[in-house]
mmCIF file of C-alpha atoms in Angstrom:
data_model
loop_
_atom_site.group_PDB
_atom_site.id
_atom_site.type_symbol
_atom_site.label_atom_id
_atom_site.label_comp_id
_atom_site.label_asym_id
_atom_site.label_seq_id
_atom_site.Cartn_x
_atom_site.Cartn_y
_atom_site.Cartn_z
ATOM 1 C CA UNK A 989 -136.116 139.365 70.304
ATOM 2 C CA UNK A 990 -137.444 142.572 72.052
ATOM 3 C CA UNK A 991 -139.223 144.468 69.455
ATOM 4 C CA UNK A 992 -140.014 146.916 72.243
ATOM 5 C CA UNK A 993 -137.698 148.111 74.270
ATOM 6 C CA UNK A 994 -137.254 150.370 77.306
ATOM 7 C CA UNK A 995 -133.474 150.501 78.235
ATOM 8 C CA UNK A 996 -133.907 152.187 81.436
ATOM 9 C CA UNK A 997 -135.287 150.176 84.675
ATOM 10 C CA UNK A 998 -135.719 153.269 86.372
ATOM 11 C CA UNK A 999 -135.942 156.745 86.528
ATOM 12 C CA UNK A 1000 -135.473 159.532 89.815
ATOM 13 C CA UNK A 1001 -136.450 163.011 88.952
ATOM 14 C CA UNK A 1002 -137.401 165.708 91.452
ATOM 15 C CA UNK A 1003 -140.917 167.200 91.839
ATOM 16 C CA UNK A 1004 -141.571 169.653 89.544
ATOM 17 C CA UNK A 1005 -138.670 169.090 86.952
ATOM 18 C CA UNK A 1006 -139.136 167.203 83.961
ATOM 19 C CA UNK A 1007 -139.335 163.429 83.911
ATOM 20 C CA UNK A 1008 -138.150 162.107 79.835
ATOM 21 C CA UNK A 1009 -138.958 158.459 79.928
ATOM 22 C CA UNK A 1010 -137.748 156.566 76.524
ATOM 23 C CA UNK A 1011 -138.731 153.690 74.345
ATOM 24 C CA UNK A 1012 -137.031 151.617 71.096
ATOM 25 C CA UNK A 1013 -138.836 149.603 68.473
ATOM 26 C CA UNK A 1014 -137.479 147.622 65.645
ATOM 27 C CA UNK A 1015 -140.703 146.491 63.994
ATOM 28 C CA UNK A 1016 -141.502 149.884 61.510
ATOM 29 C CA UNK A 1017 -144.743 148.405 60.725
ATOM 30 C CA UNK A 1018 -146.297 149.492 64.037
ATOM 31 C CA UNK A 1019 -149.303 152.050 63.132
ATOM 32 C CA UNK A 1020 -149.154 153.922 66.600
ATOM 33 C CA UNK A 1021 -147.796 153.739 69.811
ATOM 34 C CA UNK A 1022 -149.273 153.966 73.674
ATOM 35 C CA UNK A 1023 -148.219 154.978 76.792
ATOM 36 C CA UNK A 1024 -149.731 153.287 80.343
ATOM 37 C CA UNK A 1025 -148.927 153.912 83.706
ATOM 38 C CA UNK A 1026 -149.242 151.218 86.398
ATOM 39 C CA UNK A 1027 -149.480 151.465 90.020
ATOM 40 C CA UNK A 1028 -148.396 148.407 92.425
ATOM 41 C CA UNK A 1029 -151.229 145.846 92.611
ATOM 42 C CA UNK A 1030 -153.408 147.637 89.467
ATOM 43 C CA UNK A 1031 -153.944 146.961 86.218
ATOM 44 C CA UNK A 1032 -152.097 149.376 83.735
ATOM 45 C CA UNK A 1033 -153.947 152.410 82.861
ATOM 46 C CA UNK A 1034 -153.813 154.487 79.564
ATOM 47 C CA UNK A 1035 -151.992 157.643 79.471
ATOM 48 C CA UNK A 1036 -151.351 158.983 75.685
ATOM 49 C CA UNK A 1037 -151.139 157.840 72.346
ATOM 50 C CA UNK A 1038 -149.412 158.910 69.004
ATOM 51 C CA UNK A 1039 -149.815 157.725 65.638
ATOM 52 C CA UNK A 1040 -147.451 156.467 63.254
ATOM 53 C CA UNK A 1041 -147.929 159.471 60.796
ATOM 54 C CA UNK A 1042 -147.372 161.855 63.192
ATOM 55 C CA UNK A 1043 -144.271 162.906 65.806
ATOM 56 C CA UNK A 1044 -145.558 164.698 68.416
ATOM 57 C CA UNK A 1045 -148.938 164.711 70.603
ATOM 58 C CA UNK A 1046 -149.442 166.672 73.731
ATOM 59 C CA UNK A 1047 -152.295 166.043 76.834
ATOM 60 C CA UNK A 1048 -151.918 168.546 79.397
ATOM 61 C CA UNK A 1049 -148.596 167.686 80.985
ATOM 62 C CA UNK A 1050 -148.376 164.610 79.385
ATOM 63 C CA UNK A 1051 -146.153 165.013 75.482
ATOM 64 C CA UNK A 1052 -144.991 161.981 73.574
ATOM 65 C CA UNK A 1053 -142.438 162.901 70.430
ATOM 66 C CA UNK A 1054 -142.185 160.127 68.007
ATOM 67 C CA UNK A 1055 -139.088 159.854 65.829
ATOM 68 C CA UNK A 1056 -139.484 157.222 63.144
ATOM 69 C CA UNK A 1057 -135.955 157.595 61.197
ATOM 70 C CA UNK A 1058 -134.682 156.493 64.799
ATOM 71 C CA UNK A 1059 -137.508 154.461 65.221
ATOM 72 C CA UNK A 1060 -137.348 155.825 69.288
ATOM 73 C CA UNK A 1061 -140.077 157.755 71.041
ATOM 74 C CA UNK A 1062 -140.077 159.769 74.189
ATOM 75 C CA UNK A 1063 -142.400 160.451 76.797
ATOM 76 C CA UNK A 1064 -142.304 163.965 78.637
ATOM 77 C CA UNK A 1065 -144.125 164.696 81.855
ATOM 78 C CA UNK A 1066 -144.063 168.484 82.953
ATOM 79 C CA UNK A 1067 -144.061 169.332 85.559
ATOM 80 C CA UNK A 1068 -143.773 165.642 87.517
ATOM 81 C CA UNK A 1069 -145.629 165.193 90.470
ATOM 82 C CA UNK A 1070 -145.298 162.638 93.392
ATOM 83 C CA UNK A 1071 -148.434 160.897 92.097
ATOM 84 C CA UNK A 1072 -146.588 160.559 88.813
ATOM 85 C CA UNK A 1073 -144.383 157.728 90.929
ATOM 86 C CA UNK A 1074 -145.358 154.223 88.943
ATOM 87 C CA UNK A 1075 -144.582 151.995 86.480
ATOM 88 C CA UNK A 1076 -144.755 153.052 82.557
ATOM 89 C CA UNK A 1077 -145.365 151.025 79.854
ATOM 90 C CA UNK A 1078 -144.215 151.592 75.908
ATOM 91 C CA UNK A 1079 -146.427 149.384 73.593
ATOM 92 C CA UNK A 1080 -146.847 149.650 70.206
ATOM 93 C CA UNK A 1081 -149.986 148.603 68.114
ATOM 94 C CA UNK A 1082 -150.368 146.452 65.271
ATOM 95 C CA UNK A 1083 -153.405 146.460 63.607
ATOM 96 C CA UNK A 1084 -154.954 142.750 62.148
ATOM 97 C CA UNK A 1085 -157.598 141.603 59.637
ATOM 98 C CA UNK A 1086 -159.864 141.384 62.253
ATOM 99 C CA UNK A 1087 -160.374 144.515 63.045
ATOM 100 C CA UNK A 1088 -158.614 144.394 66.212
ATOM 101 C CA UNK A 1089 -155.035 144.935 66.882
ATOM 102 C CA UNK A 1090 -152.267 144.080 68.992
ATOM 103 C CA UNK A 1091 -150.313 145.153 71.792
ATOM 104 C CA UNK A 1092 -146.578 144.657 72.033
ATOM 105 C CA UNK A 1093 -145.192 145.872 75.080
ATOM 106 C CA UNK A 1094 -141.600 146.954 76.530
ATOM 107 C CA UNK A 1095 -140.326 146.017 79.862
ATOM 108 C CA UNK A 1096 -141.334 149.562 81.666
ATOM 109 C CA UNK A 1097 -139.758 152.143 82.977
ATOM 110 C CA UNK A 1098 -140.416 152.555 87.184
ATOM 111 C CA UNK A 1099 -140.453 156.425 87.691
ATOM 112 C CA UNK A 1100 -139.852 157.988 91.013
ATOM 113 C CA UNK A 1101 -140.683 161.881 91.570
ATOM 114 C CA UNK A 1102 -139.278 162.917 95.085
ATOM 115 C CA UNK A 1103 -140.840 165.690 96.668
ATOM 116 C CA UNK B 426 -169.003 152.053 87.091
ATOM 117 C CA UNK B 427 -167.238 148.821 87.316
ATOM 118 C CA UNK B 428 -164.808 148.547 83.775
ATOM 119 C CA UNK B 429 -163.173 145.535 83.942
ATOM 120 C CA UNK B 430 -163.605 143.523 86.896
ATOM 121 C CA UNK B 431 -161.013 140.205 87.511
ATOM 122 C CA UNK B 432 -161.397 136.961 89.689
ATOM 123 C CA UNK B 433 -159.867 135.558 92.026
ATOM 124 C CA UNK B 434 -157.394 138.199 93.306
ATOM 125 C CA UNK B 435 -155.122 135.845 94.281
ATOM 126 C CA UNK B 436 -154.982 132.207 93.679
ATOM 127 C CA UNK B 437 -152.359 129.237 94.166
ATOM 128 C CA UNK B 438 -152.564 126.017 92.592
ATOM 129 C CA UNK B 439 -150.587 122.472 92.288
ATOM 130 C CA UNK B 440 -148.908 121.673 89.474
ATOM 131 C CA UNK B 441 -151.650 119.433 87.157
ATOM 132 C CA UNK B 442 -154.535 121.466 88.425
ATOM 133 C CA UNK B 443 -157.246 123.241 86.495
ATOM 134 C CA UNK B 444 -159.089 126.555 87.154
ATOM 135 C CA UNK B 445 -160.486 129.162 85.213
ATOM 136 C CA UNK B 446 -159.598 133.252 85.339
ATOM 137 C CA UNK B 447 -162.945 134.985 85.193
ATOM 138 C CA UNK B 448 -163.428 138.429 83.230
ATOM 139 C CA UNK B 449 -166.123 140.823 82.960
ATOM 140 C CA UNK B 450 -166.087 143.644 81.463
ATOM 141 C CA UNK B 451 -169.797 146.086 81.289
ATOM 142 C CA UNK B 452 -168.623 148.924 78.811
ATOM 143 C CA UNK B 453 -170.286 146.675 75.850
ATOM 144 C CA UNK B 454 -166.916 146.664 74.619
ATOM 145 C CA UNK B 455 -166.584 143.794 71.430
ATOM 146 C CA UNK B 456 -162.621 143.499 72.131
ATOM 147 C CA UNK B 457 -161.471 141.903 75.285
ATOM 148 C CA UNK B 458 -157.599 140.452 75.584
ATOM 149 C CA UNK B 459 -155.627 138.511 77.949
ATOM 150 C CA UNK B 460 -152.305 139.431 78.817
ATOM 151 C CA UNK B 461 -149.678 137.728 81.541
ATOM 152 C CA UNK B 462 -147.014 139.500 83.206
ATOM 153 C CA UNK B 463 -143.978 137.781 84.454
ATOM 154 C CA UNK B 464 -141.295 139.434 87.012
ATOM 155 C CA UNK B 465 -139.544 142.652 85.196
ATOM 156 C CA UNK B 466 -141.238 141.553 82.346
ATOM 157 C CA UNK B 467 -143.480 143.371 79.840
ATOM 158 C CA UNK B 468 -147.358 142.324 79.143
ATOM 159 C CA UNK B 469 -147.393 139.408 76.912
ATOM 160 C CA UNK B 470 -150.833 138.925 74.770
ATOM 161 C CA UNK B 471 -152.453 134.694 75.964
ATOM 162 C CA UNK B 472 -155.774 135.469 73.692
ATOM 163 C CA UNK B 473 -157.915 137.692 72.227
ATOM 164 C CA UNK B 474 -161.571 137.977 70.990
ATOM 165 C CA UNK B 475 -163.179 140.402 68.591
ATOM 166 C CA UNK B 476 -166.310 139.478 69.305
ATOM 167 C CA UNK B 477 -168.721 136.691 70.993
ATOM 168 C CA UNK B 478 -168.169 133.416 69.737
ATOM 169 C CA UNK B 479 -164.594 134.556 67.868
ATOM 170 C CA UNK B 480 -161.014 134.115 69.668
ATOM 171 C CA UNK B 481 -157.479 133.633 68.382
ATOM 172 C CA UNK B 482 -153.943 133.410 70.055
ATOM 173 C CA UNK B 483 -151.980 135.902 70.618
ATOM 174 C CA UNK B 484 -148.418 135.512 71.643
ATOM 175 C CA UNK B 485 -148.410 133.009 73.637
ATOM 176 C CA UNK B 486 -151.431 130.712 73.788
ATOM 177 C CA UNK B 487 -149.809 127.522 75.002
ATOM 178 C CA UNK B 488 -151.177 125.969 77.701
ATOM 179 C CA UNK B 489 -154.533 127.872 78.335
ATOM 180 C CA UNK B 490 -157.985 128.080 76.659
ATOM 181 C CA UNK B 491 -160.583 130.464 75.895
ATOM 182 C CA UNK B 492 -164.535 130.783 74.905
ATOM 183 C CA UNK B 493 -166.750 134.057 74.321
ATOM 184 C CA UNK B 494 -170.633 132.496 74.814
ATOM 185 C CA UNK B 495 -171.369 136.794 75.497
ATOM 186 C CA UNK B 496 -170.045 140.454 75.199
ATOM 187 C CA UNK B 497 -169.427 140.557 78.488
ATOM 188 C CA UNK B 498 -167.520 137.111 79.811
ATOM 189 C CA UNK B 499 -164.204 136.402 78.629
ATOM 190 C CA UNK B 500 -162.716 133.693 80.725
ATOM 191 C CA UNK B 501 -159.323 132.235 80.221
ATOM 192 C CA UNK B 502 -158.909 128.459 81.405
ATOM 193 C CA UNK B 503 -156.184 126.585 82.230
ATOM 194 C CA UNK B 504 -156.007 122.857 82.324
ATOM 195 C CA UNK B 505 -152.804 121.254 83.242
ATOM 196 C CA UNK B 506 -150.852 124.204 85.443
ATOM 197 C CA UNK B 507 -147.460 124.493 85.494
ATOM 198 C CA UNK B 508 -144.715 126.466 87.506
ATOM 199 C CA UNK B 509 -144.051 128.522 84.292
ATOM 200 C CA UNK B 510 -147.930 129.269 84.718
ATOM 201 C CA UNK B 511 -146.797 131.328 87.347
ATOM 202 C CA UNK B 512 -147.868 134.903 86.281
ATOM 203 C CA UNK B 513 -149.903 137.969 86.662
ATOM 204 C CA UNK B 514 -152.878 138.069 84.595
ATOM 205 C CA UNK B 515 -154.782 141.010 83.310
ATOM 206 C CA UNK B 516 -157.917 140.684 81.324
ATOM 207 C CA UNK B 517 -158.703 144.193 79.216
ATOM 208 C CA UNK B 518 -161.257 145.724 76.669
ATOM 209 C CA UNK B 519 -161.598 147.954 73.872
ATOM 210 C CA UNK B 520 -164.217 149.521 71.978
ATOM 211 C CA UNK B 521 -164.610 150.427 68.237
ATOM 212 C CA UNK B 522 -161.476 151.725 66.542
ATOM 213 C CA UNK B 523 -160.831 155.523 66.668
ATOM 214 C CA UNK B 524 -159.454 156.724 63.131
ATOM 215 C CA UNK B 525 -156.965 159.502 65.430
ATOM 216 C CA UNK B 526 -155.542 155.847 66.869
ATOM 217 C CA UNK B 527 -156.184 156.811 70.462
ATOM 218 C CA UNK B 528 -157.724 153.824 71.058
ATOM 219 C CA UNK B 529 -157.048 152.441 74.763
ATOM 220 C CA UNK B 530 -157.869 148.953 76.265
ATOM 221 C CA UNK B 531 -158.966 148.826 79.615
ATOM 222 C CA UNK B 532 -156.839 146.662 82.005
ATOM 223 C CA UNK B 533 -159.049 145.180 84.908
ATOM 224 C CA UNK B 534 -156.471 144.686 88.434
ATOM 225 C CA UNK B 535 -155.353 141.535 87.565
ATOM 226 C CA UNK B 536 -154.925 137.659 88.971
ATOM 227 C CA UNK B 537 -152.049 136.801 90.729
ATOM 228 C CA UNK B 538 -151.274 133.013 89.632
ATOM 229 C CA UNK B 539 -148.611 131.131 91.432
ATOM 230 C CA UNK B 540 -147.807 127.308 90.856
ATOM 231 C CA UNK B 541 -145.919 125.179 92.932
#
């Protein structure tokens, strides 16, 4: 039982247009969710974050729009850019007693920006 | 600055060996995690530690071991490999808790475990 999910395997989208890449969760007792990227033969790095109390946090071109009736979130990159071409990862964050919390992650999304 | 450095790169054992995944990490982070990745798969969390000398499962413990003697060494052992073994493994760490939840862990470039 998925509790994350990303439902698509991949994504095209032309340079400079804007990529929408979209995550599920069925667990509402996630306190935020996190957004990595991941590059072929790298560990996953962070990209944005958004707590549970909120719906929408922007980095530069980097927005992710949380909708918790739905229980889906979205990732928007604008404008993409050819070095936007990896792997992204939804996870959602749990936090336990000990201070520490932890990860659940979906399957990824592999975007592809063509120039 | 290193972050999160992983060894071997690359490593391929017999079913019924034993090796160890080493981890080091020199952000004096307390929170370090191990995660495997199978094919097409999402990151699934092996162990975690809060601090040195505390660990608990995660996800899916079964079949490998951990200790935390120091901040900075977190490695993951396992004893009798399997095929299922067969895996990427990333080690990450996190510092103290942000109250805006922005927290991030980071990944080191992972092991790449294959049993046969």
């Amino acid at each position: 039982d998925q509790q994350v999910k990303q439902n698509s395997p991949s994504l095209s989208v032309q340079e400079g247009r804007i990529s929408i890449l979209n995550c599920d969760y069925t667990n509402s007792m996630f306190d935020y969710f996190l957004w990595y990227k991941k590059y072929p033969a790298e560990g996953p790095t962070f990209l944005i974050s958004i707590s549970s109390i909120k719906d929408k946090n922007e980095d530069g071109r980097f927005t992710v729009f949380l909708n918790k009736s739905a229980k889906h979130l979205s990732l928007h990159i604008v404008p993409s850019q050819p070095g936007d071409s990896a792997v992204y990862f939804c996870a959602a964050a749990t936090i336990t007693g000990a201070g520490s919390y932890q990860l659940t992650f979906g399957k990824g999304t592999k975007l592809s920006v063509i120039p | 600055n290193a972050g999160v450095t992983q060894t071997p790169k690359f490593r391929i054992l017999k079913i019924g060996q034993s090796m160890t995944l080493q981890c080091a990490q020199d952000m004096n982070h307390n929170y370090m995690y191990w995660y495997r990745q199978d094919p097409g798969m999402g990151l699934k969390l092996i162990y975690y530690s809060v601090g040195a000398g505390i660990t608990d499962k995660g996800e899916v413990p079964n079949g490998y071991n951990v200790s935390r003697s120091t901040t900075e060494y977190f490695p993951l052992r396992l004893e009798l490999a399997a095929p299922s073994q067969t895996s990427v493994y990333f080690c990450a760490s996190r510092g103290a808790h942000r109250l805006d939840g922005g927290d991030e862990q980071f990944f080191g470039p992972g092991t790449r475990l294959t049993v046969l």
